[in-house]
Coordinates of C-alpha atoms in Angstrom, one line a residue:
M1 CA -27.7 2.0 -2.9
S2 CA -27.4 -1.7 -1.2
E3 CA -23.6 -1.7 -1.4
E4 CA -22.7 2.0 0.0
Q5 CA -23.2 4.1 2.3
R6 CA -21.6 13.6 6.8
P7 CA -25.3 14.7 5.7
R8 CA -25.3 18.0 4.3
T9 CA -26.5 18.8 0.8
E10 CA -24.2 21.5 -0.7
R11 CA -22.9 23.1 -3.7
V12 CA -19.5 23.0 -4.4
G13 CA -18.2 26.4 -6.0
P14 CA -15.2 27.8 -7.1
G15 CA -12.0 26.2 -5.3
G16 CA -14.1 23.5 -3.7
D17 CA -15.6 26.0 -0.9
P18 CA -19.3 24.9 -0.6
Y19 CA -22.1 27.0 -1.0
P20 CA -24.9 27.0 1.8
P21 CA -27.1 23.9 2.2
A22 CA -29.8 23.9 -0.8
Q23 CA -32.7 22.8 1.9
G24 CA -34.2 20.8 -1.1
A25 CA -35.5 24.0 -3.0
P26 CA -34.7 24.1 -6.9
E27 CA -32.7 27.5 -7.6
G28 CA -29.6 28.3 -9.4
G29 CA -28.6 27.9 -13.0
G30 CA -29.9 24.6 -14.2
G31 CA -32.1 25.7 -16.9
D32 CA -35.0 23.2 -15.5
G33 CA -34.6 24.3 -12.1
R34 CA -31.9 21.8 -10.6
L35 CA -29.4 23.2 -8.4
E36 CA -25.7 23.0 -10.0
E37 CA -22.7 21.0 -8.7
V38 CA -24.3 19.2 -5.5
T39 CA -22.8 16.7 -3.3
L40 CA -24.5 14.9 -0.6
D41 CA -22.7 14.1 2.6
C42 CA -23.6 11.0 4.1
G43 CA -21.0 10.2 6.5
W44 CA -19.4 7.4 5.1
G45 CA -18.9 9.4 2.1
R46 CA -20.3 12.1 -0.2
L47 CA -22.9 11.3 -3.0
V48 CA -21.5 13.4 -6.2
F49 CA -24.7 13.9 -8.3
G50 CA -22.4 14.1 -11.7
N51 CA -25.8 15.1 -13.8
T52 CA -25.7 18.4 -11.9
F53 CA -22.4 19.4 -13.2
R54 CA -21.7 21.0 -16.4
D55 CA -18.3 20.1 -16.5
P56 CA -17.2 16.2 -15.9
S57 CA -13.7 17.3 -14.4
D58 CA -15.1 20.0 -11.9
A59 CA -17.1 16.4 -10.6
A60 CA -13.8 14.6 -10.9
D61 CA -11.8 17.3 -8.6
V62 CA -14.8 17.1 -5.8
L63 CA -13.6 13.2 -5.8
R64 CA -10.0 14.2 -5.6
S65 CA -11.0 15.9 -2.3
E66 CA -12.4 12.9 -0.7
A67 CA -11.4 12.8 3.2
D68 CA -9.5 9.5 4.3
G69 CA -11.1 6.5 5.0
A70 CA -14.4 7.8 3.4
R71 CA -15.9 6.3 -0.3
D72 CA -17.1 9.1 -2.2
I73 CA -19.5 8.2 -5.4
C74 CA -20.3 9.9 -8.3
V75 CA -23.6 9.1 -9.7
Y76 CA -25.4 10.0 -12.6
L77 CA -22.6 11.5 -14.4
D78 CA -23.0 11.5 -18.5
D79 CA -20.1 9.6 -19.9
P80 CA -18.2 8.3 -17.3
H81 CA -16.1 6.0 -19.2
V82 CA -14.7 9.1 -20.9
L83 CA -13.5 10.7 -17.8
V84 CA -12.1 8.1 -16.5
A85 CA -10.0 7.3 -19.4
R86 CA -8.6 10.7 -19.0
R87 CA -8.1 10.1 -15.4
H88 CA -7.7 6.8 -15.2
D89 CA -4.6 6.9 -12.8
E90 CA -7.2 8.1 -9.9
L91 CA -10.8 7.1 -10.8
F92 CA -12.4 4.0 -12.1
I93 CA -15.8 2.8 -13.1
D94 CA -17.3 0.6 -10.5
P95 CA -17.9 -2.9 -11.1
S96 CA -21.5 -2.7 -10.4
H97 CA -25.1 -2.8 -12.2
T98 CA -27.4 -0.2 -11.3
Y99 CA -31.1 -1.5 -10.9
R100 CA -34.5 0.6 -10.9
L101 CA -37.6 -0.1 -9.4
A102 CA -41.0 1.9 -11.0
L103 CA -43.1 3.3 -8.3
P104 CA -45.7 2.6 -7.1
A105 CA -44.5 -1.0 -6.5
G106 CA -46.6 -4.0 -4.7
L107 CA -43.5 -5.8 -2.9
G108 CA -45.2 -7.2 -0.1
G109 CA -43.2 -9.2 2.3
R110 CA -44.0 -7.1 5.7
L111 CA -43.4 -9.2 9.1
A112 CA -45.7 -9.0 12.2
S113 CA -42.4 -9.6 14.0
L114 CA -40.8 -6.3 12.9
E115 CA -41.5 -2.7 12.6
V116 CA -39.7 -0.6 10.2
R117 CA -39.5 2.8 11.6
E118 CA -37.5 5.9 11.0
L119 CA -34.1 6.0 12.7
R120 CA -34.5 8.3 15.9
D121 CA -31.6 8.3 18.2
E122 CA -28.2 7.6 19.4
A123 CA -29.1 4.4 20.1
D124 CA -30.6 3.6 16.4
A125 CA -27.5 4.8 15.1
D126 CA -25.0 2.8 17.4
A127 CA -26.8 -0.3 16.3
V128 CA -26.6 0.5 12.6
N129 CA -23.2 1.0 12.7
R130 CA -22.6 -2.3 14.8
M131 CA -24.5 -4.0 11.3
Y132 CA -22.3 -1.8 8.9
T133 CA -19.0 -3.1 11.0
A134 CA -20.4 -6.5 11.0
N135 CA -20.7 -6.8 7.3
G136 CA -17.4 -4.9 6.4
M137 CA -19.3 -1.4 5.6
I138 CA -17.8 2.3 6.5
T139 CA -19.2 3.6 9.5
A140 CA -20.6 6.9 10.2
P141 CA -20.5 9.3 13.1
V142 CA -23.8 8.7 14.9
E143 CA -24.2 12.3 15.2
V144 CA -24.7 12.4 11.4
L145 CA -26.9 9.6 11.4
V146 CA -29.1 11.1 13.7
A147 CA -29.0 14.6 11.8
N148 CA -29.8 12.9 9.0
S149 CA -32.5 11.1 9.6
G150 CA -34.5 14.5 10.5
R151 CA -33.5 15.9 6.8
P152 CA -35.9 15.7 3.6
E153 CA -33.0 14.8 1.7
F154 CA -32.7 11.4 3.7
L155 CA -35.0 8.4 4.8
H156 CA -33.1 6.5 6.9
L157 CA -35.4 3.5 8.3
V158 CA -34.4 0.7 10.5
A159 CA -36.1 -2.5 11.4
E160 CA -37.1 -3.2 15.0
H161 CA -37.6 -6.8 16.0
V162 CA -40.7 -6.3 18.3
P163 CA -40.1 -9.6 20.4
T164 CA -36.7 -8.3 21.5
G165 CA -36.9 -4.5 20.8
A166 CA -33.5 -4.9 19.1
V167 CA -32.8 -3.0 15.8
V168 CA -31.9 -5.9 13.0
G169 CA -32.0 -4.1 9.7
T170 CA -31.4 -0.5 8.4
I171 CA -32.0 0.9 4.9
T172 CA -31.0 4.8 3.6
G173 CA -33.1 6.3 0.9
V174 CA -32.1 9.7 -0.7
D175 CA -34.7 11.8 -2.5
H176 CA -33.1 13.5 -5.8
V177 CA -35.8 16.2 -5.4
A178 CA -35.1 17.1 -2.3
V179 CA -31.4 17.1 -3.2
F180 CA -31.3 19.0 -6.2
G181 CA -34.6 19.2 -7.7
D182 CA -34.7 16.5 -10.3
P183 CA -37.2 16.6 -12.9
E184 CA -37.7 13.1 -12.9
G185 CA -38.6 12.4 -9.7
G186 CA -36.3 10.0 -8.7
T187 CA -34.8 8.6 -5.6
S188 CA -32.2 5.7 -4.6
L189 CA -31.8 3.4 -1.7
W190 CA -28.3 2.9 0.2
C191 CA -26.8 0.7 2.8
L192 CA -29.3 -1.9 2.8
T193 CA -28.1 -4.8 5.1
V194 CA -29.4 -6.5 8.2
D195 CA -28.3 -8.5 11.3
M196 CA -27.4 -11.6 9.6
N197 CA -27.5 -13.3 13.5
A198 CA -30.6 -11.9 14.7
A199 CA -32.9 -11.0 11.7
P200 CA -35.7 -13.1 10.7
P201 CA -35.8 -14.2 6.9
G202 CA -37.7 -11.0 4.8
T203 CA -35.9 -8.5 7.1
G204 CA -34.3 -6.8 4.0
Q205 CA -37.7 -7.4 2.0
A206 CA -39.1 -5.3 4.3
L207 CA -37.2 -3.1 4.8
L208 CA -37.1 -2.3 1.0
T209 CA -41.3 -2.5 0.8
E210 CA -41.5 0.2 3.5
L211 CA -38.9 2.5 1.6
A212 CA -40.4 1.9 -1.9
E213 CA -44.0 3.1 -0.5
R214 CA -43.2 6.0 1.6
F215 CA -41.3 7.5 -1.4
A216 CA -44.2 6.4 -3.5
A217 CA -46.2 8.5 -1.1
R218 CA -44.1 11.4 -1.8
G219 CA -45.0 11.0 -5.4
R220 CA -41.6 10.0 -6.4
R221 CA -41.5 7.9 -9.8
F222 CA -38.6 5.2 -8.9
V223 CA -35.8 3.9 -6.4
D224 CA -32.4 3.0 -7.8
L225 CA -29.8 0.9 -6.5
S226 CA -26.1 -0.6 -7.2
V227 CA -25.1 -3.8 -6.7
L228 CA -21.8 -5.3 -7.3
A229 CA -21.8 -7.3 -10.4
D230 CA -20.8 -10.8 -9.0
N231 CA -23.4 -10.8 -6.3
A232 CA -25.4 -12.9 -7.7
G233 CA -27.7 -13.7 -4.6
A234 CA -28.5 -10.0 -4.1
I235 CA -29.3 -9.5 -8.0
R236 CA -31.7 -12.6 -7.8
L237 CA -33.4 -11.0 -4.9
Y238 CA -33.6 -7.7 -6.2
E239 CA -35.1 -9.0 -9.9
R240 CA -37.5 -11.4 -8.2
L241 CA -39.1 -7.9 -6.4
G242 CA -39.1 -5.9 -10.1
F243 CA -36.2 -4.1 -10.2
E244 CA -34.9 -3.9 -13.7
R245 CA -31.6 -2.9 -14.7
I246 CA -30.7 0.6 -16.6
P247 CA -27.6 1.8 -18.2
S248 CA -26.1 4.0 -15.4
L249 CA -22.4 3.4 -14.4
F250 CA -20.8 5.1 -11.3
V251 CA -17.1 6.5 -10.8
K252 CA -15.1 5.6 -7.7
R253 CA -11.6 7.0 -6.6
K254 CA -8.8 4.9 -6.3
N255 CA -8.6 4.9 -2.6
P256 CA -7.9 2.0 -0.1
I257 CA -11.4 1.4 0.7
N258 CA -11.7 0.2 -2.9
E259 CA -8.6 -1.2 -4.1
D260 CA -10.3 -4.7 -4.3
L261 CA -12.5 -3.5 -6.8
F262 CA -9.7 -2.0 -9.3
V263 CA -6.4 -3.8 -9.1
G264 CA -8.2 -6.8 -11.0
P265 CA -8.3 -10.2 -10.3
K266 CA -6.2 -12.4 -7.8
V267 CA -3.0 -13.5 -9.2
H268 CA -1.8 -17.1 -8.8
G269 CA 1.3 -17.2 -6.8
L270 CA 1.0 -13.7 -5.3
D271 CA 0.7 -15.0 -1.9
V272 CA 4.1 -16.9 -2.1
L273 CA 6.0 -14.0 -3.4
N274 CA 8.9 -12.7 -1.1
P275 CA 8.6 -9.4 0.7
Y276 CA 10.8 -8.0 -1.9
A277 CA 8.6 -8.6 -5.2
R278 CA 5.3 -8.6 -3.0
I279 CA 5.6 -4.7 -2.5
I280 CA 6.3 -4.2 -6.1
A281 CA 3.4 -6.4 -7.0
D282 CA 0.8 -4.6 -5.0
E283 CA 2.2 -1.2 -6.2
A284 CA 1.7 -2.2 -9.8
R285 CA -1.8 -3.7 -9.4
R286 CA -3.1 -0.2 -7.4
R287 CA -1.8 1.3 -10.5
G288 CA -3.8 -0.6 -12.9
V289 CA -0.5 -2.4 -14.0
A290 CA -1.3 -6.1 -15.0
V291 CA 1.3 -9.0 -12.8
E292 CA 1.9 -12.1 -14.3
V293 CA 4.4 -14.2 -11.5
I294 CA 6.5 -16.5 -13.7
D295 CA 8.6 -18.0 -10.6
A296 CA 7.1 -16.9 -7.0
E297 CA 10.3 -18.5 -5.2
W298 CA 12.6 -16.6 -7.3
G299 CA 10.5 -13.4 -7.2
E300 CA 10.3 -13.1 -10.9
M301 CA 7.3 -11.4 -12.5
R302 CA 6.2 -9.9 -15.9
L303 CA 4.2 -6.6 -15.7
T304 CA 2.0 -4.9 -18.6
H305 CA 0.6 -1.5 -18.9
G306 CA -0.6 -0.9 -22.2
G307 CA 2.3 -1.5 -24.7
R308 CA 5.0 -1.7 -22.3
R309 CA 6.0 -4.9 -21.0
H310 CA 8.9 -5.5 -18.2
V311 CA 10.1 -8.6 -16.7
M312 CA 12.1 -8.4 -13.7
R313 CA 13.3 -10.2 -10.3
E314 CA 12.2 -8.0 -7.2
S315 CA 14.0 -4.9 -8.5
L316 CA 16.3 -6.0 -10.9
S317 CA 14.5 -5.3 -14.3
D318 CA 15.3 -5.9 -17.8
L319 CA 15.8 -1.8 -17.8
T320 CA 19.3 -3.0 -16.3
T321 CA 22.0 -4.2 -18.8
A322 CA 24.3 -7.3 -18.6
I323 CA 27.2 -4.6 -18.4
A324 CA 25.9 -2.7 -15.3
M325 CA 24.7 -5.9 -13.8
S326 CA 28.5 -7.4 -14.3
R327 CA 30.3 -4.0 -12.8
C328 CA 27.8 -4.8 -9.3
D329 CA 28.4 -8.3 -9.4
D330 CA 32.5 -8.2 -8.8
K331 CA 33.2 -5.9 -6.7
R332 CA 36.6 -5.4 -7.8
I333 CA 35.0 -4.0 -11.1
T334 CA 33.0 -1.9 -9.1
R335 CA 35.7 -0.5 -7.4
R336 CA 37.5 0.0 -10.7
V337 CA 34.4 1.9 -12.2
L338 CA 34.3 4.0 -9.4
A339 CA 37.6 5.1 -8.8
D340 CA 37.8 5.9 -12.5
A341 CA 34.9 8.3 -12.2
G342 CA 36.8 10.2 -9.5
L343 CA 35.0 8.9 -6.4
R344 CA 36.3 7.7 -3.4
V345 CA 37.0 4.0 -2.4
P346 CA 38.9 2.4 0.2
R347 CA 42.3 1.0 -1.0
G348 CA 42.4 -2.5 -1.9
V349 CA 44.1 -5.5 -3.8
T350 CA 43.0 -9.1 -4.9
A351 CA 44.3 -11.6 -2.4
G352 CA 47.0 -13.8 -4.1
G353 CA 47.8 -16.0 -1.2
G354 CA 51.3 -15.4 -0.6
E355 CA 53.8 -12.9 1.1
E356 CA 51.8 -9.6 -1.0
D357 CA 49.0 -10.2 1.0
E358 CA 50.7 -9.5 4.4
V359 CA 52.7 -6.8 2.8
F360 CA 49.4 -5.2 2.2
L361 CA 47.7 -5.8 5.7
R362 CA 51.3 -4.2 7.3
E363 CA 50.6 -1.0 5.1
V364 CA 47.1 -0.5 6.2
G365 CA 46.7 -1.9 9.5
R366 CA 43.5 -3.7 9.1
L367 CA 41.6 -5.2 6.4
V368 CA 38.3 -6.7 5.3
V369 CA 38.0 -9.7 3.7
K370 CA 35.1 -10.6 1.2
P371 CA 34.4 -12.8 -1.9
A372 CA 34.8 -10.8 -4.7
R373 CA 31.0 -11.9 -6.1
G374 CA 28.5 -12.4 -3.5
E375 CA 25.9 -11.1 -1.5
Q376 CA 23.7 -10.9 1.4
G377 CA 27.1 -10.9 3.5
A378 CA 28.3 -14.5 3.1
G379 CA 32.0 -14.7 3.4
I380 CA 32.8 -11.4 4.6
T381 CA 35.5 -11.0 7.5
V382 CA 35.8 -7.6 9.4
G383 CA 38.3 -6.1 11.2
V384 CA 41.4 -8.4 10.2
E385 CA 44.6 -7.5 11.7
T386 CA 47.1 -10.5 12.0
P387 CA 48.6 -12.8 9.2
R388 CA 47.0 -16.0 10.7
A389 CA 43.5 -14.2 10.8
L390 CA 44.0 -13.1 7.3
R391 CA 44.6 -17.0 5.8
V392 CA 41.5 -17.8 7.7
A393 CA 39.1 -15.1 6.4
V394 CA 41.0 -15.8 2.7
E395 CA 40.0 -19.5 3.3
A396 CA 36.4 -18.4 4.3
A397 CA 35.7 -16.1 1.6
R398 CA 37.1 -18.7 -1.1
R399 CA 34.2 -21.0 0.0
H400 CA 32.3 -18.6 -2.0
C401 CA 34.0 -17.3 -4.6
P402 CA 37.7 -18.4 -6.1
D403 CA 38.8 -14.7 -6.1
V404 CA 39.3 -12.4 -2.9
L405 CA 39.3 -9.0 -2.6
L406 CA 41.6 -7.5 0.5
E407 CA 40.2 -4.1 1.3
E408 CA 41.1 -1.3 3.6
Y409 CA 39.1 -1.2 6.9
C410 CA 37.4 2.2 7.0
E411 CA 35.7 2.9 10.2
G412 CA 32.4 4.4 9.8
M413 CA 28.5 4.0 10.0
D414 CA 27.0 1.4 7.0
L415 CA 24.6 3.7 4.8
R416 CA 22.8 2.3 1.9
V417 CA 21.5 4.9 -0.4
I418 CA 18.6 4.0 -3.3
V419 CA 18.9 5.7 -6.4
I420 CA 16.4 5.2 -8.8
D421 CA 16.6 6.7 -12.4
K422 CA 19.5 9.1 -11.1
Q423 CA 17.4 10.2 -8.2
V424 CA 18.1 9.6 -4.3
V425 CA 15.1 8.2 -3.1
A426 CA 16.1 6.7 -0.2
A427 CA 19.1 6.7 2.5
A428 CA 19.3 4.7 5.8
V429 CA 22.1 3.6 8.4
R430 CA 22.3 -0.3 8.7
R431 CA 23.3 -1.5 12.1
P432 CA 24.8 -5.2 12.9
A433 CA 22.9 -7.4 15.0
T434 CA 22.7 -6.9 18.8
I435 CA 21.1 -8.0 21.6
V436 CA 20.3 -6.6 25.2
G437 CA 20.7 -8.3 28.3
D438 CA 17.9 -9.1 30.7
G439 CA 20.3 -10.5 33.4
R440 CA 18.9 -14.1 33.0
K441 CA 19.1 -15.6 29.7
D442 CA 22.8 -16.3 28.5
I443 CA 24.1 -14.8 25.1
R444 CA 23.2 -18.0 23.1
A445 CA 19.4 -17.7 24.1
L446 CA 19.5 -13.8 23.6
I447 CA 20.8 -14.3 20.1
E448 CA 18.3 -16.9 19.1
A449 CA 15.2 -14.9 20.4
Q450 CA 16.4 -11.8 18.4
S451 CA 16.8 -13.8 15.5
R452 CA 13.0 -15.2 16.1
R453 CA 11.9 -11.8 16.2
R454 CA 14.0 -10.5 12.8
Q455 CA 12.5 -13.6 10.9
A456 CA 9.0 -13.0 11.9
A457 CA 9.3 -8.9 11.3
T458 CA 11.0 -9.8 7.7
G459 CA 8.6 -12.6 6.5
G460 CA 11.9 -15.3 7.3
E461 CA 14.4 -13.0 5.0
S462 CA 16.4 -11.7 8.3
R463 CA 18.0 -14.1 10.6
I464 CA 21.4 -14.0 13.3
P465 CA 23.2 -17.0 12.2
L466 CA 24.7 -18.8 15.1
D467 CA 28.3 -19.7 13.4
A468 CA 32.2 -19.0 13.9
A469 CA 31.6 -15.6 12.6
T470 CA 29.1 -14.8 15.4
E471 CA 30.9 -16.7 18.4
E472 CA 34.4 -14.8 17.0
V473 CA 32.7 -11.2 17.7
V474 CA 31.0 -12.6 21.0
R475 CA 35.0 -13.8 22.0
A476 CA 36.7 -10.6 20.8
A477 CA 34.2 -8.6 23.2
G478 CA 35.2 -10.5 26.2
H479 CA 32.1 -13.1 26.5
S480 CA 31.1 -16.6 25.2
L481 CA 27.9 -17.6 24.4
T482 CA 26.9 -19.2 27.9
D483 CA 27.7 -15.9 29.6
V484 CA 24.6 -13.8 31.2
L485 CA 24.6 -10.5 30.1
P486 CA 23.4 -8.1 33.0
A487 CA 20.3 -6.3 32.0
G488 CA 20.2 -3.4 30.1
E489 CA 23.6 -4.2 28.4
A490 CA 23.9 -4.1 24.6
L491 CA 26.4 -6.3 22.6
E492 CA 26.8 -6.6 18.9
V493 CA 27.1 -10.0 17.5
R494 CA 27.7 -9.6 14.2
R495 CA 30.5 -7.3 12.3
T496 CA 28.5 -6.6 9.5
A497 CA 25.2 -4.8 9.3
N498 CA 23.7 -6.9 6.4
L499 CA 19.9 -7.3 6.8
H500 CA 19.7 -11.1 5.7
T501 CA 22.0 -11.6 9.2
G502 CA 19.9 -10.0 11.6
G503 CA 21.3 -6.2 10.9
T504 CA 18.5 -3.6 11.5
I505 CA 17.8 -0.4 9.1
H506 CA 17.3 3.0 10.5
D507 CA 16.0 5.8 7.6
V508 CA 18.2 8.9 7.3
T509 CA 17.1 10.3 4.4
A510 CA 16.2 13.8 5.8
E511 CA 19.7 13.8 6.8
L512 CA 21.7 12.7 4.0
H513 CA 24.4 15.3 3.2
P514 CA 24.2 16.8 -0.5
D515 CA 27.9 15.7 -1.3
I516 CA 27.1 12.3 -0.5
A517 CA 23.9 12.5 -2.5
A518 CA 25.6 13.9 -5.6
A519 CA 28.0 11.0 -5.0
C520 CA 25.8 8.5 -5.1
V521 CA 23.7 9.7 -8.4
A522 CA 27.3 10.0 -10.1
A523 CA 28.1 6.3 -8.8
S524 CA 24.6 5.3 -10.7
E525 CA 25.6 6.8 -13.8
A526 CA 29.4 5.6 -13.8
I527 CA 27.7 2.0 -13.6
D528 CA 25.2 3.2 -15.9
I529 CA 22.7 1.5 -13.7
P530 CA 18.8 2.6 -13.3
V531 CA 18.3 1.1 -10.2
T532 CA 20.8 0.4 -7.2
G533 CA 21.6 0.2 -3.8
L534 CA 24.9 1.5 -3.1
D535 CA 27.0 1.0 0.2
L536 CA 29.1 3.7 2.0
L537 CA 30.8 4.0 5.1
V538 CA 30.6 7.5 6.6
P539 CA 31.2 9.1 10.3
D540 CA 28.0 10.5 10.0
P541 CA 25.4 11.0 7.0
S542 CA 24.8 14.5 7.5
G543 CA 28.7 15.1 7.0
S544 CA 30.3 15.0 3.8
E545 CA 32.9 12.5 4.2
H546 CA 32.2 8.7 2.7
V547 CA 33.9 6.0 0.7
F548 CA 32.1 3.7 -1.3
I549 CA 32.4 -0.1 -1.0
E550 CA 29.3 -1.7 -2.7
A551 CA 27.0 -1.4 -5.4
N552 CA 23.8 -3.6 -5.8
E553 CA 21.8 -4.3 -8.8
R554 CA 19.0 -6.0 -7.0
P555 CA 18.3 -3.7 -3.6
G556 CA 15.5 -4.8 -1.3
L557 CA 12.8 -1.9 -1.7
A558 CA 10.6 -3.2 0.8
N559 CA 13.6 -2.3 3.5
H560 CA 12.9 1.6 3.0
E561 CA 9.6 2.3 3.7
P562 CA 8.0 4.9 4.1
Q563 CA 10.3 6.5 1.6
P564 CA 9.0 6.0 -1.9
T565 CA 11.2 3.7 -3.2
V566 CA 8.3 1.3 -5.1
E567 CA 6.5 4.2 -6.4
R568 CA 9.6 5.7 -7.9
Y569 CA 10.5 2.4 -9.4
L570 CA 7.0 1.9 -11.0
D571 CA 7.1 5.6 -12.1
L572 CA 10.7 4.2 -14.1
L573 CA 9.2 1.1 -15.4
F574 CA 5.7 2.8 -16.6
P575 CA 6.1 6.4 -16.5
G576 CA 2.4 6.4 -17.7
T577 CA 1.1 5.7 -14.2
R578 CA 3.0 8.5 -12.6
G579 CA 0.8 10.7 -10.8
V580 CA -0.9 7.9 -8.5
P581 CA -1.2 9.1 -5.2
R582 CA 1.1 7.2 -2.8
R583 CA 0.6 3.9 -1.2
W584 CA -2.1 3.5 1.6
V585 CA -2.6 1.6 4.3
P586 CA -5.0 -1.3 3.6
A587 CA -8.5 -0.6 4.7
E588 CA -11.7 -2.9 4.7
A589 CA -13.5 -2.7 1.9
Q590 CA -17.4 -1.5 2.1
G591 CA -19.4 -4.4 1.2
D592 CA -23.1 -4.5 -0.1
G593 CA -24.9 -6.5 2.5
G594 CA -25.1 -9.9 0.4
E595 CA -28.3 -11.6 -0.6
E596 CA -30.7 -10.4 2.5
P597 CA -32.6 -12.9 4.2

């Protein structure tokens, strides 16, 4: 049929093992002589003939075995809406109309400049694949196309432009009698497309005419085709040629090729969302969850599925209570809640601005000074060792929050652990922004170049500030911003590993020690929060030693791919959509060739 496109007719036995090829001869258990459980491998995917399956769920199981990068289609299934309703997490009704042309039919439309003939060789198959590619369709292995053309199940035609010898159009017919012994004597057409730059007007109709006449000569009674419901041009063409719409619906699997067909209409404001909100919106739409962007710049959305509705800002949803959010918002409260739960935190006090601050500095030897409330690493000074540096750091923190936390400095890697619904989903070590010398550029230029790369890689979410904190780190390493680093020498230019100030993230989920994982789950329970990003300092994520330093109520889920953070988040919000396969890498959708010239 016009919008779709490995060849082999096969009956699928128990467990999905194929029976020997049917060779078109009626046999098997069908009372009318039809073969049972028939699929036809076409190269771009399989046609699953639903009318040959006694149990529709068996046809669905065949669709589930679809190969990566292929598009399988279940055709002529009785009550397809019932099957899809029961398996809506993985199947959908194709938004196409089915049209039928009674045979014989006088279509006319032959062109003197065209020879419409059967596909013969690899050169023809290469030309067909070029047209498929140009029209956004799925290609098929050349050897499969050539083998198909010699089988009775297929009628694969090409249109050759006589003056140039170029193949400028193609159409594939499937003979249902040869495939499964169809008692209705039907056929169908697929993959009608032309070279839009080289085909003369009327090429599509010439291909249709030849296909219909050849099937009529076999004694077949009709030709069916499928066309997307919004392809008005192609529908006008088929109706003008005498095709009539019939009430037949086809079923497809929710895969990346089909994604545009089942995620619904374009959502206003979707393209404005930052990466942390967009990844959630994309996963929701793939699952059939309706997305409404309330405030794109803020990242606020409303998601609806059935009777459930949630409002969220990125990973912060209405499931997080105000109490839980306040426990994360004030780092002093976070420390107290975690310490009361028996979890490890560094020693810390609230800065008073007097002698007591210096006393605490002398007791612990080295401090981290941070605003009690704030995010993205703003106002934090790491490694304070002198009273003067302490006063400067406290003043810097107070520019962001009047309350300042003094915390014992602990050596270790900066570890972020994502806990969703009391389960550890991802863990990553975050490293401070680092530049590498090339022996030519000075440190300032290297920082600017690295900052541009980080901005480009994160959609503008990450950059390295050229501020006093960066200059101080460079100076502490014995350099100035005008120094030229030797080639290959690495230099950290920030104390903190925050992603928003140019830090990088490295997945360690598989290495995480079970004691740390258990402590993180306990921390989420103590805070009573459904989604959190916990920050810890660890000598080694594969060891058990750790201290907690922060809890975040709105962690960036996009930072942890390929770990399934966004999938588990949607599972939490909409448990009825669980079981949908993991997110896929986007792939081009199969087109229907549009209106034929």
